[in-house]
Amino acid sequence: MIPLDHVLEIALLISVAYLIGCALGYGAHVAWRTLAARPRVVSRHEAQSIATAIAVSPTTATPAGKSAARRLATAVERDVAEPSVKPVPAMQLRPPQLPAPRHGKPDDLRQIKGIGAKTESALHDLGIYHLDQIVAWTPSHIDWLEGRIAVKGRIRREQWVEQAVLLLTATAPA
Amino acid sequence: MSDLLETVVFLCGIYWPYMAVAAAIGLVTGWLSLSRRPGEGAP
């Protein structure tokens, strides 16, 4: 007779094995779908030559074949003109943040044209207190910030990073 | 703690085929859970 505590442990082990299998199966399926969904890159020239070849191929010379080939050629030409694959959004990264301003005193970010009191406060909330932090922003950081504190395109249009570089250069000791 | 570990290792050594079957069933279930089309299986 198997002891009761062993029965419970066996049931637990089998359940754990089942759950691990579920997670692995789900993960494998997600990975497989991601790989399968990757768009195949076909050059414009290649796509047009394929379409033309299908349209004039003697194997599709029957009326139905011709019609199907023409439809396919039209579809390919339309797809080449207006690609159906949407561009992947750029990667967004949160810029490095500080828990508090260094030496307890933040820089005056309002020196940058385009940053007002409200935006400065929002930047402080995100842990950005100094001009050198703004200088270190990359395009990924700007993309991340634009969705949160500014109207899309404002940081680039108003050249906050360039302004911060100029301000830092002007205030740096010679 | 070591007693529990020893018991688990002992049980795994004996009952691993059952665990393997459970893992295989879980694998299939996990895979198929994503294959269902929207609306399929709904009452």
Short mmCIF file of C-alpha atoms in Angstrom, two decimals:
data_model
loop_
_atom_site.label_atom_id
_atom_site.label_comp_id
_atom_site.label_asym_id
_atom_site.label_seq_id
_atom_site.Cartn_x
_atom_site.Cartn_y
_atom_site.Cartn_z
CA MET A 1 0.00 0.00 0.00
CA ILE A 2 1.42 3.38 -1.01
CA PRO A 3 1.50 5.89 1.87
CA LEU A 4 -0.93 8.79 1.58
CA ASP A 5 1.78 11.47 1.64
CA HIS A 6 3.48 9.74 -1.30
CA VAL A 7 0.23 9.72 -3.23
CA LEU A 8 -0.11 13.46 -2.66
CA GLU A 9 3.46 14.10 -3.73
CA ILE A 10 3.05 11.96 -6.86
CA ALA A 11 -0.12 13.89 -7.75
CA LEU A 12 1.73 17.14 -7.17
CA LEU A 13 4.70 16.07 -9.30
CA ILE A 14 2.44 14.95 -12.12
CA SER A 15 0.53 18.24 -11.95
CA VAL A 16 3.76 20.21 -12.03
CA ALA A 17 4.97 18.18 -15.01
CA TYR A 18 1.65 18.85 -16.79
CA LEU A 19 1.82 22.59 -16.09
CA ILE A 20 5.44 22.80 -17.25
CA GLY A 21 4.38 20.95 -20.41
CA CYS A 22 1.52 23.45 -20.94
CA ALA A 23 3.88 26.40 -20.58
CA LEU A 24 6.46 24.85 -22.90
CA GLY A 25 3.84 23.97 -25.50
CA TYR A 26 2.36 27.45 -25.41
CA GLY A 27 5.81 29.06 -25.61
CA ALA A 28 6.87 26.81 -28.45
CA HIS A 29 3.69 27.63 -30.38
CA VAL A 30 4.17 31.37 -29.85
CA ALA A 31 7.79 31.12 -31.02
CA TRP A 32 6.78 29.03 -34.03
CA ARG A 33 4.05 31.52 -34.98
CA THR A 34 6.44 34.44 -34.64
CA LEU A 35 8.95 32.75 -36.90
CA ALA A 36 6.28 31.74 -39.42
CA ALA A 37 4.78 35.25 -39.49
CA ARG A 38 8.04 36.93 -40.45
CA PRO A 39 7.46 38.61 -43.81
CA ARG A 40 9.61 37.29 -46.61
CA VAL A 41 11.49 40.14 -48.21
CA VAL A 42 10.98 40.16 -51.96
CA SER A 43 12.53 42.92 -53.99
CA ARG A 44 10.31 45.03 -56.22
CA HIS A 45 12.07 43.72 -59.31
CA GLU A 46 11.71 40.09 -58.19
CA ALA A 47 8.00 40.53 -57.43
CA GLN A 48 7.31 42.14 -60.80
CA SER A 49 9.24 39.50 -62.70
CA ILE A 50 7.34 36.73 -60.89
CA ALA A 51 4.03 38.42 -61.68
CA THR A 52 4.94 38.87 -65.32
CA ALA A 53 6.21 35.30 -65.62
CA ILE A 54 2.97 33.94 -64.19
CA ALA A 55 0.87 36.17 -66.41
CA VAL A 56 2.58 35.10 -69.65
CA SER A 57 3.38 31.50 -68.71
CA PRO A 58 2.12 29.00 -71.31
CA THR A 59 1.08 26.62 -68.53
CA THR A 60 -1.59 29.11 -67.48
CA ALA A 61 -2.80 29.72 -70.99
CA THR A 62 -6.33 28.46 -70.34
CA PRO A 63 -8.91 31.25 -69.88
CA ALA A 64 -9.34 30.44 -66.19
CA GLY A 65 -5.58 30.22 -65.72
CA LYS A 66 -5.06 33.49 -67.57
CA SER A 67 -7.64 35.21 -65.44
CA ALA A 68 -6.12 33.87 -62.21
CA ALA A 69 -2.65 34.86 -63.36
CA ARG A 70 -3.86 38.34 -64.24
CA ARG A 71 -5.49 38.71 -60.84
CA LEU A 72 -2.29 37.53 -59.15
CA ALA A 73 -0.15 39.87 -61.23
CA THR A 74 -2.44 42.80 -60.38
CA ALA A 75 -2.35 41.89 -56.70
CA VAL A 76 1.44 41.67 -56.69
CA GLU A 77 1.76 44.99 -58.53
CA ARG A 78 -0.63 46.62 -56.07
CA ASP A 79 1.28 45.12 -53.14
CA VAL A 80 4.57 46.37 -54.56
CA ALA A 81 3.09 49.86 -54.94
CA GLU A 82 1.51 49.81 -51.47
CA PRO A 83 3.27 47.21 -49.31
CA SER A 84 0.82 45.50 -47.00
CA VAL A 85 3.53 44.86 -44.42
CA LYS A 86 3.34 47.71 -41.96
CA PRO A 87 6.64 49.07 -40.66
CA VAL A 88 7.56 47.76 -37.25
CA PRO A 89 7.42 50.55 -34.65
CA ALA A 90 10.82 51.65 -33.45
CA MET A 91 12.06 50.24 -30.17
CA GLN A 92 11.33 52.47 -27.21
CA LEU A 93 13.53 52.60 -24.13
CA ARG A 94 13.03 54.45 -20.89
CA PRO A 95 15.90 56.91 -20.47
CA PRO A 96 18.15 56.42 -17.45
CA GLN A 97 16.60 58.04 -14.41
CA LEU A 98 17.91 59.35 -11.12
CA PRO A 99 16.08 58.80 -7.83
CA ALA A 100 16.80 62.43 -6.89
CA PRO A 101 18.77 65.36 -8.27
CA ARG A 102 22.53 65.16 -7.71
CA HIS A 103 23.62 67.26 -4.72
CA GLY A 104 19.93 67.92 -4.12
CA LYS A 105 19.77 70.60 -6.82
CA PRO A 106 18.34 69.96 -10.27
CA ASP A 107 19.46 71.89 -13.36
CA ASP A 108 17.10 74.52 -14.70
CA LEU A 109 15.65 72.51 -17.57
CA ARG A 110 13.52 75.50 -18.60
CA GLN A 111 16.64 76.97 -20.18
CA ILE A 112 15.77 74.65 -23.06
CA LYS A 113 13.32 76.40 -25.35
CA GLY A 114 10.17 74.30 -25.43
CA ILE A 115 10.35 73.12 -21.84
CA GLY A 116 7.94 74.94 -19.57
CA ALA A 117 7.12 74.49 -15.91
CA LYS A 118 4.70 71.67 -16.61
CA THR A 119 7.09 69.74 -18.82
CA GLU A 120 9.93 70.27 -16.37
CA SER A 121 7.78 68.86 -13.60
CA ALA A 122 6.90 65.87 -15.80
CA LEU A 123 10.60 65.29 -16.50
CA HIS A 124 11.35 65.44 -12.78
CA ASP A 125 8.62 62.84 -12.23
CA LEU A 126 10.46 60.60 -14.69
CA GLY A 127 13.75 61.04 -12.82
CA ILE A 128 15.30 63.51 -15.27
CA TYR A 129 16.83 66.46 -13.43
CA HIS A 130 20.00 67.39 -15.29
CA LEU A 131 21.03 68.60 -18.73
CA ASP A 132 23.63 65.85 -19.08
CA GLN A 133 20.82 63.29 -18.77
CA ILE A 134 19.06 64.93 -21.74
CA VAL A 135 22.35 64.98 -23.69
CA ALA A 136 22.58 61.20 -23.24
CA TRP A 137 19.16 60.53 -24.81
CA THR A 138 19.12 58.25 -27.84
CA PRO A 139 16.35 58.12 -30.47
CA SER A 140 14.82 55.17 -28.57
CA HIS A 141 14.68 57.27 -25.41
CA ILE A 142 13.09 60.19 -27.31
CA ASP A 143 10.45 57.86 -28.79
CA TRP A 144 9.62 56.61 -25.32
CA LEU A 145 9.38 60.13 -23.88
CA GLU A 146 7.34 61.59 -26.69
CA GLY A 147 4.48 59.28 -25.91
CA ARG A 148 4.49 60.40 -22.30
CA ILE A 149 5.44 64.01 -21.81
CA ALA A 150 5.32 65.80 -25.12
CA VAL A 151 3.40 65.96 -28.33
CA LYS A 152 4.82 63.58 -30.90
CA GLY A 153 7.86 65.04 -32.61
CA ARG A 154 8.32 68.00 -30.25
CA ILE A 155 11.58 66.84 -28.68
CA ARG A 156 13.18 66.43 -32.08
CA ARG A 157 11.56 69.51 -33.61
CA GLU A 158 12.61 71.74 -30.75
CA GLN A 159 16.02 70.03 -30.60
CA TRP A 160 16.08 69.55 -26.84
CA VAL A 161 19.18 67.34 -26.99
CA GLU A 162 21.10 69.81 -29.15
CA GLN A 163 20.02 72.69 -26.91
CA ALA A 164 21.16 70.73 -23.85
CA VAL A 165 24.55 70.10 -25.49
CA LEU A 166 24.93 73.84 -26.21
CA LEU A 167 23.90 74.78 -22.68
CA LEU A 168 26.30 72.27 -21.15
CA THR A 169 29.12 73.40 -23.42
CA ALA A 170 28.43 77.03 -22.53
CA THR A 171 28.43 76.34 -18.79
CA ALA A 172 31.39 73.89 -18.82
CA PRO A 173 34.61 75.32 -17.37
CA ALA A 174 37.21 76.11 -20.03
CA MET B 1 14.19 19.98 3.60
CA SER B 2 16.67 17.32 2.54
CA ASP B 3 14.12 14.63 3.47
CA LEU B 4 11.59 16.21 1.14
CA LEU B 5 14.17 16.47 -1.64
CA GLU B 6 15.14 12.86 -1.19
CA THR B 7 11.49 11.82 -1.33
CA VAL B 8 10.93 13.86 -4.49
CA VAL B 9 14.01 12.40 -6.17
CA PHE B 10 12.92 8.91 -5.12
CA LEU B 11 9.40 9.43 -6.46
CA CYS B 12 10.70 10.96 -9.70
CA GLY B 13 12.96 7.93 -10.14
CA ILE B 14 10.00 5.59 -9.90
CA TYR B 15 7.17 7.57 -11.46
CA TRP B 16 9.04 9.49 -14.17
CA PRO B 17 7.15 7.75 -17.01
CA TYR B 18 3.85 9.08 -15.65
CA MET B 19 5.36 12.53 -15.29
CA ALA B 20 6.67 12.34 -18.85
CA VAL B 21 3.18 11.41 -20.10
CA ALA B 22 1.68 14.30 -18.10
CA ALA B 23 4.28 16.67 -19.55
CA ALA B 24 3.53 15.44 -23.07
CA ILE B 25 -0.21 15.95 -22.55
CA GLY B 26 0.54 19.42 -21.18
CA LEU B 27 2.72 20.17 -24.20
CA VAL B 28 -0.10 19.26 -26.57
CA THR B 29 -2.64 21.21 -24.49
CA GLY B 30 -0.39 24.28 -24.41
CA TRP B 31 0.19 24.09 -28.14
CA LEU B 32 -3.48 23.62 -28.98
CA SER B 33 -4.61 26.39 -26.63
CA LEU B 34 -3.23 28.85 -29.15
CA SER B 35 -4.58 27.05 -32.19
CA ARG B 36 -8.24 27.62 -31.39
CA ARG B 37 -9.79 30.20 -33.66
CA PRO B 38 -11.79 33.04 -32.08
CA GLY B 39 -15.36 31.97 -31.45
CA GLU B 40 -14.53 28.30 -31.70
CA GLY B 41 -15.75 26.29 -28.73
CA ALA B 42 -17.97 29.12 -27.54
CA PRO B 43 -21.39 28.04 -26.34
#
